[in-house]
Coordinates of C-alpha atoms and ligand atoms in Angstrom, one line a residue:
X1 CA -58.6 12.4 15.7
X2 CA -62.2 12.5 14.2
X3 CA -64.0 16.3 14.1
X4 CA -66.4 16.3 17.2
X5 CA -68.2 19.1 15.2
X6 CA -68.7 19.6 11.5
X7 CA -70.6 21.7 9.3
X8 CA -71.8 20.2 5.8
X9 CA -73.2 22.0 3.2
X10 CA -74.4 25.1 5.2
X11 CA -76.1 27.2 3.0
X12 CA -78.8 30.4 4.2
X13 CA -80.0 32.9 2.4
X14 CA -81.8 35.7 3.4
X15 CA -84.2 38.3 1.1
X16 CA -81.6 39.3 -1.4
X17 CA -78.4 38.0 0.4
X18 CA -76.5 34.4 0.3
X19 CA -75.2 34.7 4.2
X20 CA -73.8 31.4 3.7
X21 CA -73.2 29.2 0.5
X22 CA -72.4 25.5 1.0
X23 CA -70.0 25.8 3.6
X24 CA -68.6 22.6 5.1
X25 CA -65.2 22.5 7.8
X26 CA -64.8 20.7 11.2
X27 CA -63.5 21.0 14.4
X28 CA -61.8 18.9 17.1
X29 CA -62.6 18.8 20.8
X30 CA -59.8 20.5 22.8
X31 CA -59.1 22.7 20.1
X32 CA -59.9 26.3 19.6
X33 CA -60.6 27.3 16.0
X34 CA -60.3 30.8 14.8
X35 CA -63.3 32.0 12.4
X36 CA -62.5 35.2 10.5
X37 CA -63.5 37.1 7.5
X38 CA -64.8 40.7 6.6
X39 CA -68.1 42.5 7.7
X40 CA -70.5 40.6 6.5
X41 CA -68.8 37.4 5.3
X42 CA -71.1 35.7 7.3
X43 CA -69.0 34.4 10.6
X44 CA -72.6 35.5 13.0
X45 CA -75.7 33.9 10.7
X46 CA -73.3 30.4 10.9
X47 CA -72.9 30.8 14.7
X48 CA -76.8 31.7 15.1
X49 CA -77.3 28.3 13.0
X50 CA -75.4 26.3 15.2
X51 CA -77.3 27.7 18.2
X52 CA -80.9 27.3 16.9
X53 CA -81.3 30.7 16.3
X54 CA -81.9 30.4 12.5
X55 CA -82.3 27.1 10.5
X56 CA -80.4 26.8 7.4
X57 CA -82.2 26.4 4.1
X58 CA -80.1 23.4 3.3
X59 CA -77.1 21.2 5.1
X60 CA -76.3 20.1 8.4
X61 CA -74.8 20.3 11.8
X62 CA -72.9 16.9 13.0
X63 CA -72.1 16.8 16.6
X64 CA -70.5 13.1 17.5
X65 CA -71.2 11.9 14.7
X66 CA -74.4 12.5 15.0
X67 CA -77.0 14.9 13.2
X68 CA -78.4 18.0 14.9
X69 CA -81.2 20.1 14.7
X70 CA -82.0 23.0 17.3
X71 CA -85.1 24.7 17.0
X72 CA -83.7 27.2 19.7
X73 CA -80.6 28.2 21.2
X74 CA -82.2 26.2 24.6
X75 CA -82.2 23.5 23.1
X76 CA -78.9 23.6 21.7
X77 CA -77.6 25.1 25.4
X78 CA -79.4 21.9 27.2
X79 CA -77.4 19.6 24.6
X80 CA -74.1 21.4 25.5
X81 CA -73.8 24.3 22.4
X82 CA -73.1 27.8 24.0
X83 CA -72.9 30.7 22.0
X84 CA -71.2 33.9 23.3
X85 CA -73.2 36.9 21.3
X86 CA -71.5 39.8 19.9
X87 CA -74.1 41.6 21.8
X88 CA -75.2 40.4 24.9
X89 CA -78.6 38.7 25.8
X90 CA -78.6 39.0 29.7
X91 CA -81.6 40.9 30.8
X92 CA -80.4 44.4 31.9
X93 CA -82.7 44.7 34.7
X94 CA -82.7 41.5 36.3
X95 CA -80.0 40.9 38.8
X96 CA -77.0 38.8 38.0
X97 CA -77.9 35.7 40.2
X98 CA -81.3 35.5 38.0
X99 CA -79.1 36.1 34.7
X100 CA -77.0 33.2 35.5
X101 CA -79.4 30.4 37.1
X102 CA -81.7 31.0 34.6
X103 CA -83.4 27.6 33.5
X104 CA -82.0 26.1 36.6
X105 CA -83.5 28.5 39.6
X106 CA -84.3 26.0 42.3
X107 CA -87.9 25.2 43.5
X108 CA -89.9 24.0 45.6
X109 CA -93.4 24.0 45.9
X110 CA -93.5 25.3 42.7
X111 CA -91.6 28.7 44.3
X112 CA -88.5 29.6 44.0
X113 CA -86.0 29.3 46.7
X114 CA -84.1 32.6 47.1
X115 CA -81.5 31.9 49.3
X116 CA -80.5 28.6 47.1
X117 CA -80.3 30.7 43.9
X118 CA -78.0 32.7 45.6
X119 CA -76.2 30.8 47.0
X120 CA -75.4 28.8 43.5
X121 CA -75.0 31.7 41.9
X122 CA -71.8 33.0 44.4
X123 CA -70.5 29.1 43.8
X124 CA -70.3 29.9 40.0
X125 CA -69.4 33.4 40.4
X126 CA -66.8 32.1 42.3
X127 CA -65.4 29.6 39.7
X128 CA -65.5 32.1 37.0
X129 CA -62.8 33.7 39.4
X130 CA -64.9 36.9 39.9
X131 CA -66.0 38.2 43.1
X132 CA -69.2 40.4 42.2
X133 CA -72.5 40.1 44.1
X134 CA -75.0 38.4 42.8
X135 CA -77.7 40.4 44.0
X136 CA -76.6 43.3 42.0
X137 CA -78.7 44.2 38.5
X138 CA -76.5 43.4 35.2
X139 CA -76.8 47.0 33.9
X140 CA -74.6 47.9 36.5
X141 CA -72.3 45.7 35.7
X142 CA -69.3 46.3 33.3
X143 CA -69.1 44.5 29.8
X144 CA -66.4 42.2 31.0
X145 CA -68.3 41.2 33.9
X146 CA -71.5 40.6 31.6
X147 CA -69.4 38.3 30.0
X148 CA -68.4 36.5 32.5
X149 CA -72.0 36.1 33.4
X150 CA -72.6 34.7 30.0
X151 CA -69.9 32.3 30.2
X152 CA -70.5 31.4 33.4
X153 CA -74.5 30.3 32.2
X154 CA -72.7 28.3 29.5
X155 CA -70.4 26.5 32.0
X156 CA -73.8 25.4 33.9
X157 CA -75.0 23.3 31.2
X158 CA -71.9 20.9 31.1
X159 CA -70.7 22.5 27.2
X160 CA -69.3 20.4 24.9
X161 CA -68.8 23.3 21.7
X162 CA -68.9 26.4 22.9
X163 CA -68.3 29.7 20.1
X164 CA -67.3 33.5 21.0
X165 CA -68.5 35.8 18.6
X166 CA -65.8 38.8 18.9
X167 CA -65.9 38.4 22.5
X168 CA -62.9 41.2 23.0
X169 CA -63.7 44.2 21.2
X170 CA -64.5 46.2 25.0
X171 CA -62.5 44.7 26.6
X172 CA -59.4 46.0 28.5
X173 CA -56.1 44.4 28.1
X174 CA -56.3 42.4 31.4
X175 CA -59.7 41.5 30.7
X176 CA -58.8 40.0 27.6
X177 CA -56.4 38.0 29.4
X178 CA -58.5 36.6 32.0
X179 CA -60.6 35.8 29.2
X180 CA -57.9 34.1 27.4
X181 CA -57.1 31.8 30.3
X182 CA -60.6 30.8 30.8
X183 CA -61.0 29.9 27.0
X184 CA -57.5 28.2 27.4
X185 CA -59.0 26.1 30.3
X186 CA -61.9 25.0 28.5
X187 CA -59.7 23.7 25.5
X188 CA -58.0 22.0 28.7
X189 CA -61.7 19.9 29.2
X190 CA -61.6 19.1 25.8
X191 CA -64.3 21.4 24.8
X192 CA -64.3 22.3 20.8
X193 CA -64.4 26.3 20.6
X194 CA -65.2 28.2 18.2
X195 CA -63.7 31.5 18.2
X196 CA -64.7 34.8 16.1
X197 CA -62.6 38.1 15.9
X198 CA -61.2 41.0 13.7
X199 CA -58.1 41.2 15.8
X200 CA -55.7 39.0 13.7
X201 CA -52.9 38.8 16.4
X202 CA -55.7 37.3 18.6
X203 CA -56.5 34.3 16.0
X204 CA -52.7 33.6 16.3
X205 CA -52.2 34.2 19.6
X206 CA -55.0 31.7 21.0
X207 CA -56.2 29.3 18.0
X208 CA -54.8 26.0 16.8
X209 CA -56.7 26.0 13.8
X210 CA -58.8 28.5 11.3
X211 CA -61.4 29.2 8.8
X212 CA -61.7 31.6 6.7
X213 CA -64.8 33.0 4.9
X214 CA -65.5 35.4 2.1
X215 CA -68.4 36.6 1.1
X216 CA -70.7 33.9 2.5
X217 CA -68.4 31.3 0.7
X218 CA -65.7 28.9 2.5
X219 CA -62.4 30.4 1.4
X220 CA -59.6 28.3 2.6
X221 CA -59.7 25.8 6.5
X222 CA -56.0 25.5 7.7
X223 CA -55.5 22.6 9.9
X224 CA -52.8 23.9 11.7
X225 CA -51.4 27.7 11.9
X226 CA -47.8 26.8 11.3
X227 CA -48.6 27.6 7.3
X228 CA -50.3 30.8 7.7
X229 CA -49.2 33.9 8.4
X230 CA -50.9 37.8 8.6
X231 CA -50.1 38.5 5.1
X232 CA -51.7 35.5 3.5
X233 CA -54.5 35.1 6.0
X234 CA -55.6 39.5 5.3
X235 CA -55.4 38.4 1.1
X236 CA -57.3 35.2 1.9
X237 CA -59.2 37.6 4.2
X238 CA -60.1 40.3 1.3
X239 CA -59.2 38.9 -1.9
X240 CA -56.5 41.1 -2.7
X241 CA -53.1 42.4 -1.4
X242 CA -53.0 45.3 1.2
X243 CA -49.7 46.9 1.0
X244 CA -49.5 50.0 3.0
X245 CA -52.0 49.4 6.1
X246 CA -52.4 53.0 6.6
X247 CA -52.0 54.5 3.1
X248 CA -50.6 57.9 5.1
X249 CA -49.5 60.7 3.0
X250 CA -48.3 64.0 4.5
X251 CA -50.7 66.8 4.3
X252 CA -50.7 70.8 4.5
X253 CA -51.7 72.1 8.4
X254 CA -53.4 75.3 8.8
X255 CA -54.1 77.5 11.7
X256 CA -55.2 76.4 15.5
X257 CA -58.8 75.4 14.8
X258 CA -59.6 73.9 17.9
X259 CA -58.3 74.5 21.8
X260 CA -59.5 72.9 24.9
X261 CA -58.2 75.0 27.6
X262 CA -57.8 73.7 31.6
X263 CA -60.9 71.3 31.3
X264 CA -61.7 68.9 33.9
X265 CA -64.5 67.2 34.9
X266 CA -66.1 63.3 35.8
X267 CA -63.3 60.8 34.6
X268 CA -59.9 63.2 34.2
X269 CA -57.3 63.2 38.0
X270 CA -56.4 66.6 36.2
X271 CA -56.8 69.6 34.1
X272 CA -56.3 68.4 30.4
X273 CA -55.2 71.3 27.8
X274 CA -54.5 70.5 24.2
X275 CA -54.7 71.9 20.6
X276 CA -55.5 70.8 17.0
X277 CA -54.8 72.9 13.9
X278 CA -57.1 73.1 10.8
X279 CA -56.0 69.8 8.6
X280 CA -54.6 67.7 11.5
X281 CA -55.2 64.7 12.7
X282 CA -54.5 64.0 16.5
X283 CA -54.0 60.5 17.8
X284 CA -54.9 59.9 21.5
X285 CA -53.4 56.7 22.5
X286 CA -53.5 55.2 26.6
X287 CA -54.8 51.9 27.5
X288 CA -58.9 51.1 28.2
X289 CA -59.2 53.4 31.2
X290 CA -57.0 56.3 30.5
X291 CA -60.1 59.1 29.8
X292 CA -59.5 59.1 26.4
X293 CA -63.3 58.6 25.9
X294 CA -64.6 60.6 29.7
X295 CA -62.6 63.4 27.8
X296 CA -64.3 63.3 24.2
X297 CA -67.8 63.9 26.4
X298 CA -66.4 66.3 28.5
X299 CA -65.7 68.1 25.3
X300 CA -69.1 67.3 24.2
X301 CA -71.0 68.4 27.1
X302 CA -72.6 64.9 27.0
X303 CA -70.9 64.8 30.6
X304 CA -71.1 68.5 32.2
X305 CA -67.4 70.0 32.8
X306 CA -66.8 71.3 36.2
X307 CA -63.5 74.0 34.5
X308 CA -62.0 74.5 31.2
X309 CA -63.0 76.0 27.9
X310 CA -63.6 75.0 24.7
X311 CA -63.4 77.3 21.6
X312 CA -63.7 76.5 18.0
X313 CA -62.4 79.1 15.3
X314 CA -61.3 81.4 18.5
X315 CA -64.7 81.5 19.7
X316 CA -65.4 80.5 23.0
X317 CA -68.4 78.0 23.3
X318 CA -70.6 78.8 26.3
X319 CA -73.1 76.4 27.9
X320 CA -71.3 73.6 26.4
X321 CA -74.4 70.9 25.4
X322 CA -74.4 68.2 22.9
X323 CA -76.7 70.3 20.1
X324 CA -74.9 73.1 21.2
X325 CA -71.4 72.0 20.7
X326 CA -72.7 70.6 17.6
X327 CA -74.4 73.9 16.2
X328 CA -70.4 75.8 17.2
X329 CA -68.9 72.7 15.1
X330 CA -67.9 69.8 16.7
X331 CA -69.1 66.0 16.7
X332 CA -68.5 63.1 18.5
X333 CA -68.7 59.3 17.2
X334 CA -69.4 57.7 20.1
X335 CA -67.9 54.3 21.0
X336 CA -70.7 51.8 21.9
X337 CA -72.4 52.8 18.6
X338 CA -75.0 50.3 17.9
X339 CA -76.0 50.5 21.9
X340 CA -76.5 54.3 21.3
X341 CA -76.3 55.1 17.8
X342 CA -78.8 52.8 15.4
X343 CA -82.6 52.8 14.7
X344 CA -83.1 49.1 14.2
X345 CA -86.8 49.6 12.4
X346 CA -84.9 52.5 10.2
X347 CA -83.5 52.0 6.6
X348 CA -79.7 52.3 6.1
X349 CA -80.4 55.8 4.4
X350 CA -82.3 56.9 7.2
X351 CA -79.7 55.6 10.0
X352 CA -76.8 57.9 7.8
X353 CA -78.8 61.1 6.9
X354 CA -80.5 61.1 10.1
X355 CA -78.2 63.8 12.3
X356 CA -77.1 65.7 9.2
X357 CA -81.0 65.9 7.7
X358 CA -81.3 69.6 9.3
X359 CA -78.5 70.8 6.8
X360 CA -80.5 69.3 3.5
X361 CA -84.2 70.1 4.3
X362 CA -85.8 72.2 1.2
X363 CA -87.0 75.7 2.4
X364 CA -86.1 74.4 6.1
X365 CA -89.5 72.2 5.6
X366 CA -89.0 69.1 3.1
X367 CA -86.6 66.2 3.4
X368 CA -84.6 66.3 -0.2
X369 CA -85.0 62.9 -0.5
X370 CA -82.8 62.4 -3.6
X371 CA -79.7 64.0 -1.8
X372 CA -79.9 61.7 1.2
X373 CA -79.9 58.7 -1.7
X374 CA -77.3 60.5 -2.8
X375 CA -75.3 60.9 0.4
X376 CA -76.7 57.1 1.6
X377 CA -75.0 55.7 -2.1
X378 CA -71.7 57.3 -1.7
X379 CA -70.9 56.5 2.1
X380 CA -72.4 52.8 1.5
X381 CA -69.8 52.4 -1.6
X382 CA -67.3 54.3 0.5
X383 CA -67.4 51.8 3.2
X384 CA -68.4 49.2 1.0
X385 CA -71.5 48.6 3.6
X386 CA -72.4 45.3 3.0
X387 CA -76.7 45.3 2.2
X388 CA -79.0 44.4 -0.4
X389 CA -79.9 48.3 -1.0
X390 CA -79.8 51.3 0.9
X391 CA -83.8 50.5 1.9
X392 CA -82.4 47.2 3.9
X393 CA -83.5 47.7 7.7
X394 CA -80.5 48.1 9.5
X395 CA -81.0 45.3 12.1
X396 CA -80.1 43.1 9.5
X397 CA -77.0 44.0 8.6
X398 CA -74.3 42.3 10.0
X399 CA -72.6 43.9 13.1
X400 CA -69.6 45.4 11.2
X401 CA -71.8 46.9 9.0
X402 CA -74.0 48.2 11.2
X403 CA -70.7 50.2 12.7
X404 CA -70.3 51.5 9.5
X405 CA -74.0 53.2 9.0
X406 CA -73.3 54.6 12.0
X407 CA -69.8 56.1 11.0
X408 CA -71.0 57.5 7.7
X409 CA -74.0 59.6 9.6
X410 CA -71.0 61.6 11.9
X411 CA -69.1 61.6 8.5
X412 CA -71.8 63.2 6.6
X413 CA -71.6 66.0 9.1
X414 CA -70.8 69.4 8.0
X415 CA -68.9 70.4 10.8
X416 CA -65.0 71.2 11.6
X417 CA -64.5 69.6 14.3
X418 CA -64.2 65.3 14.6
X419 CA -63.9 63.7 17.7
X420 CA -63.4 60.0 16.6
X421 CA -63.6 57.5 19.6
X422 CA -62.2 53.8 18.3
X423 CA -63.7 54.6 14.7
X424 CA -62.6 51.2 13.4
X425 CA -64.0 48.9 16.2
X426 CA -65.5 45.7 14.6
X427 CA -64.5 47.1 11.4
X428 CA -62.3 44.3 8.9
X429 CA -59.2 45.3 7.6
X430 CA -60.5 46.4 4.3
X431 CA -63.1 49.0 5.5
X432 CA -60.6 50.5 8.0
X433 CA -58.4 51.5 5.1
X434 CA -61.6 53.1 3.4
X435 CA -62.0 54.9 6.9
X436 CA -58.8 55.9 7.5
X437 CA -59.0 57.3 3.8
X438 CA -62.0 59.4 4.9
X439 CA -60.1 60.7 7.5
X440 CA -57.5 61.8 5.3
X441 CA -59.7 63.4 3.0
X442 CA -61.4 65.5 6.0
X443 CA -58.1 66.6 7.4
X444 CA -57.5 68.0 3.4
X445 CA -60.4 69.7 4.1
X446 CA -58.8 71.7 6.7
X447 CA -60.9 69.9 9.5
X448 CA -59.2 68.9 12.8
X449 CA -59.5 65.6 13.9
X450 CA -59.1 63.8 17.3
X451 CA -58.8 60.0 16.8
X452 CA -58.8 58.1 19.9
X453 CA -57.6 54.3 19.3
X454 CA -56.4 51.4 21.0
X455 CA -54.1 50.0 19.0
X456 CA -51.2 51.4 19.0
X457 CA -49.8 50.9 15.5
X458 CA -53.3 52.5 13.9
X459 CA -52.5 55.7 16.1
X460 CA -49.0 56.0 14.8
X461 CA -49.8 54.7 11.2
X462 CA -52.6 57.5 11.3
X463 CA -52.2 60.8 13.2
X464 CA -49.7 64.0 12.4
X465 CA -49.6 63.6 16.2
X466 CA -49.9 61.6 19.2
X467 CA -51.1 62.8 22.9
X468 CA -50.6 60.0 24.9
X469 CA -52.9 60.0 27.8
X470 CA -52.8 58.0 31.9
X471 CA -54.9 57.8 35.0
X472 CA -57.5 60.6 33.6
X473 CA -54.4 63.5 32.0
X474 CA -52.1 63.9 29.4
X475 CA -48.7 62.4 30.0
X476 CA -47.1 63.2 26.9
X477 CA -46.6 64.2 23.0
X478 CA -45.0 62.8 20.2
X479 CA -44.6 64.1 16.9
X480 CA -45.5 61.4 13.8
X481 CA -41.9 61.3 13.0
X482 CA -40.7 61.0 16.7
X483 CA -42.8 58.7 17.4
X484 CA -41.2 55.1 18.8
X485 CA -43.5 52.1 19.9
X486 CA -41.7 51.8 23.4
X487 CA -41.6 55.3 24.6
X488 CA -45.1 56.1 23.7
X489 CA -46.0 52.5 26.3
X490 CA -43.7 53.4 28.4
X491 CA -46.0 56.4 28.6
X492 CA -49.0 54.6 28.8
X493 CA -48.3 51.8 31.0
X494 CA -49.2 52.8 34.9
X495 CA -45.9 53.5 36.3
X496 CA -45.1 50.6 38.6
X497 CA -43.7 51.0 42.1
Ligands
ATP501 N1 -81.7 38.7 9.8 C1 -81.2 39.1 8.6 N2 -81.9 39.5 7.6 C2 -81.3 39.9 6.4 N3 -80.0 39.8 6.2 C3 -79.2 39.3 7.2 C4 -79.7 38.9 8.5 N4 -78.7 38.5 9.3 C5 -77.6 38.6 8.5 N5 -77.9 39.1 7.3 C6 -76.9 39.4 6.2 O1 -76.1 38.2 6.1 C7 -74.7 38.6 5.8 C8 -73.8 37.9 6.8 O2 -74.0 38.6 8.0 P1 -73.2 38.1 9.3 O3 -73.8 38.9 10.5 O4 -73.2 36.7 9.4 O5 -71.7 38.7 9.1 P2 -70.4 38.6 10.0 O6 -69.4 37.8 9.2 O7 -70.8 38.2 11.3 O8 -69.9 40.2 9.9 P3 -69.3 41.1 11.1 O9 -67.9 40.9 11.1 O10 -69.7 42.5 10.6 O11 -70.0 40.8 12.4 C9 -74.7 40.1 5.8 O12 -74.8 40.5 4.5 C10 -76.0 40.5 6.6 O13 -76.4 41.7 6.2
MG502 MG1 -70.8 39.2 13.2

C-alpha cells in the first residue's frame, strides 16, 4: 500500500535554529504513526507545517498523491487535515456549542439559527460519546472534555489525516483510554494519524509505525514496531545509552524540616498529616484525582485551609499565603506551568530569574544583571534548554522547553522547602535525568522535597519515601526499599465493591 501522506524534503528554519532539516517519511491511511524525539527536536513546527500554520522554507507536503499547500490551518481543516494542539485553541469564553460548529453555525437570513446550532452540537457531542451541555462556556470545562471538543470539530470536516500533538499529558487514566478508543476508531475509517508523545509505552501501546527525530534531523522511520524496542528507540531517541533511568544514590537525612499537621481543606475527604526530614525526598504517588496537587495548594495557601498547620524549621507559619509561605521557605511548581507560569514577550533569563530576582538585587535597588546571566547559563546547560541564547523570547521555544524555563525559576529559589507537582511533565527522557539530578543535589543540600508524580516507576526510582494518597487522604507509606509495584496500586486503585 502506497503512503496516503508523505513529507519530502521538509526543511524550516527559524532566526538561529534549523527546526527541521530535510526531513522526508510517509504514512498509510488506517495507520497510526508514532512521532517522537526530545524537547525541541522539532515534532510541533512539522505538525504546524502540515496544518498551514507555518510554511516551510523548502519541500513539500503530498496528500494522494498530490501536492499540498495550506496557507492556514482552515484551509487544511476544510481539505480534511486536523491537528490536535499541544495547547488548546478553543476560545475559553465562548460556549462549547459555538467552539464546535464553528465555520459551520447554520444561517439563515444571514442570522444564525440558535436552536439548530444546538441542536448539532448535542448530535456531535453525542457521538464523541460525551454527554456535556452544549450551552456551557469551555473554561468550565475540563481538559479532557476540551479535547473532545477539539476532536469532535475535526470529525465535522470529514478528516482524512488527522495528528495529536501530546494529546495525554492531563489526562487521567480513563480519559486516556476513551481517547485511545476513539483514535483506534478512526484508524478503523482508514484515517492516517499522526500521533506525538513523550510517553514511550504509549507509542507501543497504540502505534503501528514510528518516526523518530533528533535535533531537527530524520533519525531512523520504522515501518513496523516488531524491530524496535524502548532501549533502542530512547538511544535513537537521545543519541546515547541511558543506563540507570533514575541515577539514585542513597543520601544522608537530617532532622524533621518540614510537618503538615491535621490539614484539610477544598479537595482532601480528610485530615492529611505527614513529615519530611532535611535531605529527603518524598514521593506522593495516587492516580489523577487523588489530591495530590488540592494538597500542594493547601500547603501553599494558594487554596485557603479550613484546619491544620504548617511549620517549617519548628516554626509555625501563620496566615498561610503564597508570598508568605514563600518568605517562611517553601515553594510550589505548579502543574499547568505554561498556563500559569511563563511570560511569553519575556527572555528565557527573565522567565528563570524572575521569582528569585528579590534575593539578587544590589543594595535591595539594582537587578545584578550578570548573576541572573549567570544563573540563566547554568540552569539552561543544566537542563540542556533547547534556544538560540538565553535572550530567545520564550514563546518560541518549543513546549518542553518552555517546561523547563519554568522549572529552573522554582529551582533557582533559595528556599528549603520544594513542593514538586509532576516536575517532568512534557519533559524527554534525557532532561528528566538532568532533573531528577537537581533533585538529588537539593536533597544533599539538606532541603526536603515533596515530589508528586504519576508514574509510578519515577516515584519509586526517585523518592527515600513514598505516601501514597486516595479519594482526597493518605492511605499509606512505603519505605524506598519496601516498596513493591502492586501493593503501592493496590493502594491507589479505588477499592472496588
Ligand atoms: N516560532 C518560533 N520561533 C523561533 N523558534 C522556534 C519557533 N517555533 C519553534 N522554534 C524552535 O524550533 C525547534 C523545534 O521546536 P518544536 O516545538 O517543533 O519541538 P518539539 O519536538 O515539538 O518539542 P517538545 O517535545 O518540547 O514539544 C526548537 O528549538 C524551538 O525553540
Ligand atoms: Mg512540541
Amino acid at each position: 500500500m502506497n503512503d496516503y501522506l508523505k513529507f519530502e524534503n521538509i526543511t524550516k528554519t527559524f532566526p538561529g535554529v534549523k527546526a527541521l532539516d530535510s526531513i522526508s517519511f510517509g504514512i498509510k491511511s488506517g495507520s497510526i504513526h508514532g512521532l517522537v524525539g526530545e524537547n525541541g527536536a522539532g515534532k510541533s513546527t512539522l505538525l504546524h507545517i502540515l496544518s498551514g500554520a507555518y510554511s516551510p522554507n523548502t519541500g513539500k507536503i503530498v496528500i494522494d498523491n498530490n501536492e499540498k499547500k495550506f496557507n492556514n490551518p482552515s484551509e487544511a481543516l476544510n481539505a480534511g487535515v486536523a491537528i490536535i494542539y499541544q495547547e488548546s485553541n478553543l476560545v475559553p469564553e465562548m460556549t462549547v456549542a459555538e467552539n464546535l460548529m464553528i465555520g459551520h453555525y447554520p444561517q439563515k437570513n444571514g442570522f444564525i439559527v440558535y436552536k439548530e446550532l444546538i441542536t448539532k452540537a448535542e448530535e456531535q457531542i453525542k457521538l464523541l460519546g460525551e454527554d456535556f451541555n452544549p450551552n456551557v462556556k469551555v473554561k468550565d470545562l475540563s481538559i479532557a472534555q476540551r479535547q473532545m471538543i477539539e476532536i469532535g470539530k475535526a470529525l465535522l470536516h470529514n478528516t482524512r489525516i488527522i495528528a495529536f500533538d501530546e494529546p495525554t499529558s492531563s489526562l487521567s487514566e480513563r480519559e486516556i483510554k476513551r481517547l485511545f478508543a476513539i483514535i483506534r476508531n478512526l484508524k478503523e475509517q482508514q484515517c492516517a494519524i499522526i500521533y506525538v508523545s513523550h510517553r514511550l509505552e504509549e507509542i507501543f501501546d497504540l502505534c503501528d509505525s514510528c518516526t523518530i527525530l533528533r535535533d531537527g534531523k530524520h533519525i531512523n522511520t520504522f515501518e513496523c514496531m516488531n524491530n524496535l524496542n524502548n532501549e533502542i528507540l530512547v538511544k535513537k531517541m537521545v543519541g546515547r545509552k541511558i543506563k540507570d533511568k533514575y541515577g539514585y544514590e542513597p543520601h544522608e537525612k537530617g532532622e524533621t524540616l518540614f510537618k503538615v499537621k491535621d490539614i484539610y481543606g477544598p479537595g482532601l475527604s480528610d485530615k492529611v498529616s505527614f513529615e519530611i526530614n532535611s535531605g529527603e525526598i518524598v514521593g506522593f504517588f495516587g492516580l489523577v484525582g487523588a489530591g495530590r496537587s488540592e494538597l500542594l495548594r493547601l500547603i501553599y495557601g494558594d487554596v485557603k485551609a479550613e484546619e491544620g498547620v504548617v511549620l517549617v524549621n519548628n516554626k509555625t507559619i501563620n496566615n498561610s499565603t503564597p508570598k508568605n509561605v514563600i518568605e517562611n521557605g517553601i515553594c510550589l511548581l505548579p502543574e499547568e506551568r505554561i498556563d500559569e507560569g511563563i511570560i511569553g514577550v519575556r527572555s528565557v533569563s527573565e522567565n528563570i530569574n524572575i521569582s528569585s530576582r528579590r534575593n539578587m538585587l544590589i543594595a535591595n535597588l539594582f537587578l545584578n544583571e550578570k548573576e541572573e546571566e549567570k544563573v540563566a547559563d547554568k540552569f539552561i546547560d543544566d537542563l540542556k534548554i533547547r534556544t538560540p541564547s538565553r535572550e530567545q523570547l520564550i514563546r518560541n521555544l518549543s513546549g518542553g522547553n518552555q517546561q523547563k524555563v519554568i522549572l529552573a525559576r522554582w529551582l533557582s529559589e533559595k528556599v528549603d522547602v520544594f513542593l514538586m507537582d509532576e516536575p517532568t511533565k512534557g519533559i524527554d527522557v534525557g532532561a528528566k535525568f538532568e532533573i531528577y539530578k537537581i533533585i538529588y543535589q537539593l536533597a544533599n543540600e539538606g532541603k526536603a522535597i515533596a515530589f508528586v508524580s504519576s508514574e509510578l516507576p519515577e516515584v519509586m526510582g526517585v523518592a527515600d519515601r513514598i505516601i501514597i494518597m486516595r479519594s482526597g487522604k493518605i492511605v499509606g507509606c512505603v519505605k524506598r526499599e519496601e516498596a513493591t509495584e502492586e501493593q503501592i496500586l493496590s493502594m491507589a486503585l479505588p477499592v472496588s465493591r
